[in-house]
């Protein structure tokens, strides 16, 4: 049976609901603690404001900034500490259950991620990075195809004009690796097309000049070319990998998800990165899990990821891969 | 005097760039054609095996098999031009397509291990050939654009570069199979 929303609804009420009630209690107590902390911190910061203003002769703006900022930082610290416990429970009782509902053979490990070596091997992002954090690794076989995916956040430390340190995102979102259904030896990288969209022919010329990436491969699928720019070592093998049907499927997938998509094909593997602006599998403290809608989004996201294998027909292996 | 030297220098530089661009585009076409040729050869090597395997089973397909053998021996002689290679490959592809359809009528053949292996390898080669054709077409298009567009067209004229023909890709490869249409036939 293919998992769908209706069967998830049954599963939700039969297998998840009793445990979610316990989780809901945890959520409410966390919320209560946070509210209490916020109230006390507000009082303290008000007192601090008056003390600074009256006794130490701070200007009202400065006093407000100092007291407000310190209260905010302390609150963030408490928030992180308090919500971490809830988040762990949430992953055990919601994310893991949804994954097993989609495919019981998949293994979920909330603290692990793909390795840095795999990230580098994909060659999707060439910029050097200083922080590599990932979690929520899922691995196993979907329809006989080896897959691994996780939530990944890669950042770079830069100094701004005032010589202040700043963390800049290189990538945040879903990182997905699967066995590809064809054997190949060269490397193909497919990136969102920004230059050609913005600058037209001039942009296309600029793409050809990208020495870091290798040869520009122009493909005979107009819609695919609109979304993506492709680089590869070998013009024939690049087209062997990106067959007409695969390009069609990638375009459809890209249209469906509506997010920037990065793909690469290296060592007979497919690497896919999808950009998100928030962590993928974290709970929202203000939403009750006793409402089905708050579970639905996680299910749809996971279902979309698991369906990549089918959408790209990775299970239809060519002769030499069987 | 100085201005004259600078202008001459710039003109010579532009001529060199244009010349090199055209040559590299022509070489790219040749290079990809060589890649295509290599894959086609792989398929030619496979054909005697295939014919030998299916001959015992396919009693009604004698003519197709003979035709395939004939085309293969024509293709492996070394005197073919690019265009002839392309034409032969097209014929051979459609012949093989027909043969694979006819296989449906021979259940014992379909179960033959050796045949299945050959069929798998052939399918894969077919995919590679299709990729090579597409790569070839793109390189020819780039080359044709360069020799027809301003200002490289003047340079191409001096170098006596001629337009090259693109492969017509079989319509079958471009479209997804329309099952409804198949049944109506």
Coordinates of C-alpha atoms in Angstrom, one line a residue:
Chain A
X1 CA 0.0 0.0 0.0
X2 CA 1.3 3.4 -0.9
X3 CA 1.2 5.7 2.2
X4 CA -1.2 8.6 1.7
X5 CA -2.8 11.2 3.9
X6 CA -5.9 9.2 4.6
X7 CA -3.9 6.2 5.9
X8 CA -1.7 8.5 7.8
X9 CA -4.8 9.9 9.5
X10 CA -5.7 6.4 10.7
X11 CA -2.2 5.8 11.8
X12 CA -2.1 9.1 13.6
X13 CA -5.2 8.3 15.7
X14 CA -4.3 4.6 16.3
X15 CA -0.6 4.6 16.9
X16 CA 0.6 8.1 17.6
X17 CA -2.2 9.8 19.5
X18 CA -1.7 8.3 23.0
X19 CA 2.0 9.2 23.0
X20 CA 1.3 12.6 21.6
X21 CA -0.8 13.4 24.6
X22 CA 2.2 12.9 26.9
X23 CA 4.2 15.0 24.4
X24 CA 1.6 17.7 24.6
X25 CA 1.9 17.8 28.4
X26 CA 5.6 18.3 28.0
X27 CA 5.0 21.1 25.5
X28 CA 2.6 22.9 27.8
X29 CA 4.9 22.7 30.7
X30 CA 7.8 24.0 28.6
X31 CA 5.6 26.8 27.4
X32 CA 4.6 27.6 31.0
X33 CA 8.2 27.7 32.1
X34 CA 9.1 29.9 29.2
X35 CA 6.3 32.3 30.0
X36 CA 7.3 32.4 33.6
X37 CA 10.9 33.1 32.6
X38 CA 9.9 35.8 30.2
X39 CA 7.8 37.5 32.9
X40 CA 10.6 37.4 35.5
X41 CA 13.2 38.6 33.0
X42 CA 10.9 41.5 32.0
X43 CA 10.7 42.5 35.7
X44 CA 14.4 42.2 36.2
X45 CA 15.1 44.2 33.0
X46 CA 12.8 47.0 34.1
X47 CA 14.5 47.2 37.5
X48 CA 17.9 47.2 35.8
X49 CA 16.7 50.0 33.5
X50 CA 15.7 52.2 36.4
X51 CA 18.9 51.4 38.4
X52 CA 21.1 52.2 35.4
X53 CA 19.1 55.4 34.6
X54 CA 18.8 56.8 38.1
X55 CA 21.9 55.6 39.9
X56 CA 24.5 55.4 37.1
X57 CA 23.2 58.3 35.1
X58 CA 22.8 56.3 31.8
X59 CA 20.9 57.9 29.0
X60 CA 17.4 56.4 28.7
X61 CA 18.2 54.9 25.3
X62 CA 21.5 53.3 26.5
X63 CA 19.9 52.0 29.7
X64 CA 17.0 50.4 27.7
X65 CA 19.5 48.8 25.2
X66 CA 21.7 47.3 27.9
X67 CA 18.8 45.9 30.0
X68 CA 16.8 44.8 27.0
X69 CA 19.7 43.0 25.3
X70 CA 20.8 41.2 28.4
X71 CA 17.2 40.1 29.2
X72 CA 16.9 38.8 25.6
X73 CA 20.1 36.9 25.6
X74 CA 19.2 35.2 28.9
X75 CA 15.8 34.3 27.6
X76 CA 17.3 32.8 24.4
X77 CA 19.6 30.7 26.6
X78 CA 16.6 29.4 28.6
X79 CA 14.6 28.9 25.5
X80 CA 17.2 26.7 23.9
X81 CA 17.7 24.7 27.0
X82 CA 14.0 24.1 27.6
X83 CA 13.0 23.4 24.0
X84 CA 15.8 21.0 23.4
X85 CA 14.3 18.3 25.6
X86 CA 10.9 18.8 23.9
X87 CA 12.6 18.7 20.5
X88 CA 14.3 15.4 21.2
X89 CA 11.0 13.8 22.4
X90 CA 9.3 15.2 19.3
X91 CA 11.8 13.6 17.0
X92 CA 11.4 10.2 18.7
X93 CA 7.6 10.3 18.7
X94 CA 6.7 12.1 15.6
X95 CA 9.5 12.2 13.0
X96 CA 10.7 8.7 13.6
X97 CA 7.1 7.3 13.5
X98 CA 6.3 9.1 10.3
X99 CA 9.5 7.8 8.7
X100 CA 8.6 4.2 9.8
X101 CA 5.1 4.7 8.6
X102 CA 6.4 5.7 5.1
X103 CA 8.9 2.8 5.0
X104 CA 9.5 0.5 8.0
X105 CA 12.9 -0.5 6.8
X106 CA 14.4 3.0 7.0
X107 CA 16.7 3.8 9.8
X108 CA 16.4 7.2 11.5
X109 CA 19.1 8.7 13.7
X110 CA 18.3 12.1 15.0
X111 CA 21.8 13.1 16.0
X112 CA 23.8 11.9 12.9
X113 CA 24.3 13.4 9.5
X114 CA 26.0 12.6 6.2
X115 CA 29.7 12.9 6.5
X116 CA 31.7 15.9 5.4
X117 CA 33.5 13.7 2.9
X118 CA 30.2 13.0 1.2
X119 CA 29.4 16.7 1.2
X120 CA 32.7 17.5 -0.4
X121 CA 32.5 14.6 -2.9
X122 CA 29.2 16.0 -4.2
X123 CA 31.0 19.2 -5.4
X124 CA 27.7 21.0 -5.2
X125 CA 29.1 23.8 -3.1
X126 CA 32.8 24.7 -3.7
X127 CA 33.1 27.5 -1.2
X128 CA 35.3 26.8 1.9
X129 CA 33.3 26.4 5.1
X130 CA 34.0 26.7 8.8
X131 CA 31.0 25.1 10.4
X132 CA 29.3 21.9 9.3
X133 CA 26.2 20.9 11.3
X134 CA 23.8 18.2 10.3
X135 CA 21.2 16.1 12.0
X136 CA 18.1 13.9 11.4
X137 CA 19.9 11.3 9.2
X138 CA 17.6 8.8 7.4
X139 CA 19.1 5.9 5.6
X140 CA 18.1 2.6 4.0
X141 CA 16.7 1.2 0.9
X142 CA 13.7 2.6 -1.0
X143 CA 12.5 0.2 -3.7
X144 CA 15.9 -1.4 -3.7
X145 CA 17.8 1.9 -4.0
X146 CA 20.3 3.0 -1.4
X147 CA 19.4 6.4 0.0
X148 CA 20.6 8.7 2.7
X149 CA 19.4 12.1 3.6
X150 CA 19.6 14.6 6.4
X151 CA 19.1 18.2 7.4
X152 CA 22.3 20.1 6.8
X153 CA 23.6 23.6 7.7
X154 CA 27.0 24.7 6.3
X155 CA 28.4 28.1 7.1
X156 CA 31.4 30.2 6.5
X157 CA 33.0 32.7 8.9
X158 CA 33.6 36.1 7.3
X159 CA 34.6 39.5 8.6
X160 CA 32.5 42.5 7.6
X161 CA 33.8 46.0 7.0
X162 CA 34.0 46.8 10.7
X163 CA 36.2 43.6 11.1
X164 CA 33.4 41.9 13.0
X165 CA 32.9 38.2 12.7
X166 CA 29.8 37.0 10.9
X167 CA 28.4 33.6 9.9
X168 CA 27.2 33.3 6.4
X169 CA 25.2 30.4 5.1
X170 CA 26.7 28.4 2.3
X171 CA 23.9 25.9 2.4
X172 CA 20.9 25.2 4.6
X173 CA 18.3 22.6 3.8
X174 CA 17.9 19.0 2.7
X175 CA 20.8 17.0 1.5
X176 CA 19.9 13.8 -0.3
X177 CA 22.2 11.0 -1.7
X178 CA 21.0 8.0 -3.7
X179 CA 22.5 5.3 -5.9
X180 CA 22.0 6.3 -9.5
X181 CA 20.5 3.8 -12.0
X182 CA 23.3 4.1 -14.5
X183 CA 27.0 3.5 -14.3
X184 CA 29.2 6.4 -15.3
X185 CA 32.7 7.7 -14.7
X186 CA 32.6 11.4 -15.3
X187 CA 31.0 14.1 -13.2
X188 CA 28.0 16.3 -13.9
X189 CA 26.8 19.3 -11.7
X190 CA 23.4 20.9 -12.2
X191 CA 22.9 24.2 -10.5
X192 CA 20.1 26.8 -10.4
X193 CA 20.4 29.1 -13.3
X194 CA 20.7 32.6 -12.0
X195 CA 23.1 34.3 -14.5
X196 CA 21.2 33.4 -17.6
X197 CA 17.9 34.3 -16.1
X198 CA 19.1 37.7 -15.0
X199 CA 21.5 38.6 -17.8
X200 CA 20.3 36.6 -20.8
X201 CA 22.8 35.8 -23.5
X202 CA 25.5 37.7 -21.6
X203 CA 24.8 35.5 -18.5
X204 CA 25.1 32.4 -20.6
X205 CA 28.5 33.6 -21.8
X206 CA 29.5 34.3 -18.2
X207 CA 28.5 30.7 -17.3
X208 CA 30.9 29.4 -19.9
X209 CA 33.7 31.3 -18.3
X210 CA 33.3 29.6 -14.9
X211 CA 36.7 27.8 -14.8
X212 CA 36.1 26.4 -11.4
X213 CA 33.3 24.2 -12.6
X214 CA 34.5 22.8 -15.9
X215 CA 32.8 22.6 -19.3
X216 CA 29.4 24.2 -19.7
X217 CA 27.0 21.6 -21.1
X218 CA 24.1 23.1 -23.1
X219 CA 21.2 20.7 -23.1
X220 CA 18.4 20.2 -25.6
X221 CA 15.5 20.7 -23.1
X222 CA 14.4 24.3 -23.1
X223 CA 12.6 24.2 -19.8
X224 CA 15.5 22.4 -18.1
X225 CA 17.8 25.1 -19.5
X226 CA 15.6 27.8 -18.1
X227 CA 15.8 26.4 -14.5
X228 CA 19.4 25.1 -14.5
X229 CA 22.9 25.5 -15.7
X230 CA 24.9 22.3 -16.2
X231 CA 28.6 21.6 -16.0
X232 CA 30.3 18.3 -16.9
X233 CA 33.6 16.7 -17.8
X234 CA 32.3 14.7 -20.8
X235 CA 29.7 16.0 -23.2
X236 CA 28.5 12.6 -24.2
X237 CA 28.4 11.0 -20.8
X238 CA 26.7 14.1 -19.3
X239 CA 23.8 13.6 -21.8
X240 CA 23.8 9.8 -21.1
X241 CA 23.1 10.7 -17.4
X242 CA 20.7 13.6 -18.2
X243 CA 18.5 11.7 -20.6
X244 CA 15.4 13.5 -21.9
X245 CA 13.1 11.7 -19.5
X246 CA 15.3 12.5 -16.5
X247 CA 15.4 16.1 -17.4
X248 CA 11.6 16.1 -17.8
X249 CA 11.3 14.5 -14.3
X250 CA 13.7 17.0 -12.8
X251 CA 11.8 19.9 -14.3
X252 CA 8.5 18.6 -12.9
X253 CA 10.0 18.0 -9.5
X254 CA 11.5 21.5 -9.5
X255 CA 8.1 23.0 -10.4
X256 CA 6.4 21.0 -7.8
X257 CA 8.7 21.9 -4.9
X258 CA 9.2 25.5 -6.0
X259 CA 12.6 25.7 -4.3
X260 CA 16.2 26.1 -5.7
X261 CA 17.5 22.7 -6.5
X262 CA 21.2 21.6 -6.8
X263 CA 22.0 18.2 -8.3
X264 CA 25.2 16.4 -9.0
X265 CA 26.1 13.0 -10.4
X266 CA 29.4 11.7 -9.2
X267 CA 30.7 8.1 -9.0
X268 CA 27.4 6.6 -10.0
X269 CA 25.6 8.5 -7.3
X270 CA 23.0 11.2 -7.3
X271 CA 23.4 14.1 -4.9
X272 CA 20.6 16.5 -4.4
X273 CA 20.4 19.6 -2.2
X274 CA 17.3 21.6 -1.7
X275 CA 17.5 25.0 -0.1
X276 CA 15.3 25.7 2.9
X277 CA 15.4 28.7 5.2
X278 CA 14.6 26.8 8.4
X279 CA 15.5 23.5 10.0
X280 CA 13.4 20.8 8.5
X281 CA 12.5 18.5 11.4
X282 CA 12.2 20.8 14.4
X283 CA 8.9 21.2 16.3
X284 CA 7.1 24.5 16.6
X285 CA 6.5 25.1 20.3
X286 CA 3.4 27.2 19.8
X287 CA 1.6 24.5 17.8
X288 CA -0.2 21.7 19.5
X289 CA 0.5 18.3 18.1
X290 CA -2.9 17.1 19.0
X291 CA -4.1 18.7 15.8
X292 CA -3.5 16.7 12.7
X293 CA -2.5 19.7 10.6
X294 CA 0.7 20.2 12.5
X295 CA 1.8 16.6 11.7
X296 CA 0.6 16.9 8.1
X297 CA 3.4 19.2 7.0
X298 CA 6.1 16.9 8.3
X299 CA 4.5 14.0 6.6
X300 CA 4.3 15.8 3.3
X301 CA 7.9 16.9 3.4
X302 CA 9.1 13.4 4.2
X303 CA 6.8 11.8 1.7
X304 CA 8.2 14.2 -0.9
X305 CA 11.8 13.2 -0.1
X306 CA 11.1 9.5 -0.1
X307 CA 9.2 9.8 -3.5
X308 CA 12.4 11.2 -5.2
X309 CA 13.4 7.6 -5.9
X310 CA 10.2 7.0 -7.8
X311 CA 10.0 10.4 -9.5
X312 CA 13.5 10.1 -10.9
X313 CA 12.9 6.4 -11.7
X314 CA 16.1 5.5 -9.8
X315 CA 14.7 2.0 -9.2
X316 CA 14.6 1.3 -12.9
X317 CA 18.2 0.2 -13.1
X318 CA 20.0 -0.2 -16.4
X319 CA 21.6 -3.5 -17.3
X320 CA 25.1 -2.9 -16.0
X321 CA 23.8 -1.8 -12.6
X322 CA 21.7 -4.9 -11.9
Chain B
X1 CA 52.5 55.9 -35.3
X2 CA 51.7 54.7 -31.8
X3 CA 47.9 54.6 -32.5
X4 CA 48.5 52.7 -35.7
X5 CA 50.6 50.1 -33.8
X6 CA 47.9 49.7 -31.1
X7 CA 45.1 49.4 -33.7
X8 CA 47.1 46.8 -35.7
X9 CA 47.8 44.9 -32.5
X10 CA 44.2 44.8 -31.5
X11 CA 43.1 43.7 -34.9
X12 CA 45.7 40.8 -34.9
X13 CA 44.6 39.8 -31.5
X14 CA 40.9 39.7 -32.5
X15 CA 41.8 37.6 -35.6
X16 CA 43.8 35.1 -33.5
X17 CA 40.9 34.8 -31.0
X18 CA 38.4 34.2 -33.8
X19 CA 40.6 31.7 -35.6
X20 CA 41.2 29.8 -32.4
X21 CA 37.5 29.8 -31.5
X22 CA 36.5 28.4 -34.9
X23 CA 39.2 25.7 -34.8
X24 CA 38.3 24.6 -31.3
X25 CA 34.6 24.4 -32.3
X26 CA 35.5 22.3 -35.3
X27 CA 37.7 20.0 -33.2
X28 CA 34.9 19.7 -30.6
X29 CA 32.6 18.4 -33.4
X30 CA 35.2 15.9 -34.6
X31 CA 36.0 14.9 -31.1
X32 CA 32.4 14.1 -30.2
X33 CA 31.9 12.3 -33.5
X34 CA 34.8 10.1 -32.6
X35 CA 33.1 9.4 -29.3
X36 CA 29.9 8.5 -31.1
X37 CA 31.8 6.3 -33.5
X38 CA 33.4 4.4 -30.6
X39 CA 30.0 3.6 -29.2
X40 CA 28.6 2.6 -32.6
X41 CA 31.6 0.2 -33.0
X42 CA 30.7 -1.4 -29.7
X43 CA 27.3 -2.1 -31.1
X44 CA 28.7 -3.5 -34.3
X45 CA 30.8 -5.9 -32.2
X46 CA 27.8 -7.1 -30.5
X47 CA 25.7 -7.8 -33.6
X48 CA 27.3 -11.1 -34.8
X49 CA 26.6 -12.5 -31.3
X50 CA 23.1 -11.4 -31.4
X51 CA 22.4 -12.7 -34.8
X52 CA 23.9 -16.1 -33.9
X53 CA 21.8 -16.3 -30.8
X54 CA 18.4 -15.5 -32.3
X55 CA 18.9 -17.3 -35.6
X56 CA 17.8 -20.7 -34.3
X57 CA 14.7 -19.3 -32.8
X58 CA 13.5 -16.7 -35.2
X59 CA 12.5 -18.7 -38.2
X60 CA 10.3 -16.0 -39.8
X61 CA 12.8 -13.2 -39.3
X62 CA 15.5 -14.4 -41.8
X63 CA 15.3 -11.3 -44.0
X64 CA 15.7 -8.9 -41.1
X65 CA 18.6 -10.8 -39.8
X66 CA 20.3 -10.9 -43.1
X67 CA 19.7 -7.2 -43.6
X68 CA 21.3 -6.5 -40.1
X69 CA 24.4 -8.6 -41.0
X70 CA 24.7 -6.8 -44.3
X71 CA 24.4 -3.3 -42.7
X72 CA 27.0 -4.3 -40.2
X73 CA 29.6 -5.4 -42.7
X74 CA 29.0 -2.2 -44.6
X75 CA 29.4 -0.1 -41.5
X76 CA 32.7 -1.8 -40.5
X77 CA 34.4 -1.0 -43.7
X78 CA 36.6 2.1 -43.1
X79 CA 35.7 4.1 -46.1
X80 CA 32.6 5.8 -44.9
X81 CA 32.0 9.5 -44.6
X82 CA 30.4 11.0 -41.5
X83 CA 27.1 11.4 -43.3
X84 CA 27.1 7.8 -44.5
X85 CA 27.9 6.5 -41.0
X86 CA 25.0 8.5 -39.7
X87 CA 22.6 7.2 -42.3
X88 CA 23.7 3.6 -41.8
X89 CA 23.3 3.9 -38.0
X90 CA 19.8 5.2 -38.5
X91 CA 18.8 2.2 -40.7
X92 CA 20.5 -0.2 -38.3
X93 CA 18.7 1.3 -35.3
X94 CA 15.3 0.9 -36.9
X95 CA 16.1 -2.7 -38.0
X96 CA 17.1 -3.6 -34.4
X97 CA 13.9 -1.9 -33.2
X98 CA 11.8 -4.1 -35.5
X99 CA 13.7 -7.2 -34.4
X100 CA 13.1 -6.4 -30.7
X101 CA 9.4 -6.1 -31.4
X102 CA 9.4 -9.4 -33.2
X103 CA 11.0 -11.1 -30.2
X104 CA 7.7 -10.9 -28.4
X105 CA 6.5 -13.7 -30.6
X106 CA 9.2 -16.1 -29.4
X107 CA 8.6 -17.0 -25.8
X108 CA 11.5 -19.5 -25.6
X109 CA 13.9 -16.8 -26.9
X110 CA 12.7 -14.3 -24.4
X111 CA 13.7 -16.7 -21.6
X112 CA 17.1 -17.4 -23.1
X113 CA 19.8 -16.1 -20.6
X114 CA 22.3 -15.3 -23.3
X115 CA 19.7 -13.3 -25.3
X116 CA 18.6 -11.4 -22.3
X117 CA 22.1 -10.3 -21.6
X118 CA 22.6 -9.2 -25.2
X119 CA 19.3 -7.3 -25.1
X120 CA 20.3 -5.5 -21.9
X121 CA 23.7 -4.5 -23.3
X122 CA 22.1 -3.4 -26.5
X123 CA 19.6 -1.2 -24.7
X124 CA 22.3 0.4 -22.7
X125 CA 24.3 1.1 -25.9
X126 CA 21.2 2.5 -27.5
X127 CA 21.0 5.0 -24.6
X128 CA 24.6 5.9 -25.0
X129 CA 24.2 6.3 -28.7
X130 CA 21.3 8.6 -28.2
X131 CA 23.4 10.7 -25.7
X132 CA 26.2 10.9 -28.2
X133 CA 23.9 12.0 -31.0
X134 CA 22.5 14.8 -28.8
X135 CA 26.1 15.9 -27.9
X136 CA 27.0 15.8 -31.5
X137 CA 24.1 17.9 -32.5
X138 CA 24.8 20.5 -29.9
X139 CA 28.5 20.8 -31.0
X140 CA 27.4 21.1 -34.6
X141 CA 24.9 23.8 -33.7
X142 CA 27.6 25.7 -31.8
X143 CA 29.9 25.3 -34.8
X144 CA 27.3 26.4 -37.4
X145 CA 26.4 29.4 -35.3
X146 CA 30.0 30.4 -35.1
X147 CA 30.6 30.2 -38.9
X148 CA 27.4 32.0 -39.7
X149 CA 27.3 34.8 -37.1
X150 CA 29.0 38.2 -37.4
X151 CA 32.0 38.7 -37.2
X152 CA 33.3 35.1 -37.2
X153 CA 31.5 34.4 -40.5
X154 CA 34.2 36.5 -42.4
X155 CA 36.9 34.5 -40.8
X156 CA 35.1 31.2 -41.5
X157 CA 34.8 32.3 -45.1
X158 CA 38.6 32.8 -45.4
X159 CA 39.2 29.4 -43.7
X160 CA 36.7 27.8 -46.1
X161 CA 34.7 26.2 -43.2
X162 CA 31.4 24.6 -44.3
X163 CA 28.2 24.1 -42.5
X164 CA 27.8 20.7 -41.0
X165 CA 24.5 18.7 -40.8
X166 CA 22.9 17.8 -37.5
X167 CA 21.5 14.3 -36.9
X168 CA 17.8 14.0 -37.2
X169 CA 17.0 12.3 -33.9
X170 CA 14.4 9.6 -34.4
X171 CA 11.1 11.0 -33.2
X172 CA 10.6 7.9 -31.0
X173 CA 13.5 9.0 -28.8
X174 CA 12.2 12.5 -28.3
X175 CA 8.7 11.6 -27.2
X176 CA 7.5 9.7 -24.3
X177 CA 5.7 6.6 -25.4
X178 CA 2.1 7.3 -26.0
X179 CA 0.5 4.0 -24.8
X180 CA -3.0 5.0 -25.9
X181 CA -1.8 5.7 -29.4
X182 CA 0.0 2.4 -29.5
X183 CA -3.1 0.4 -28.8
X184 CA -5.1 2.3 -31.4
X185 CA -2.8 1.3 -34.2

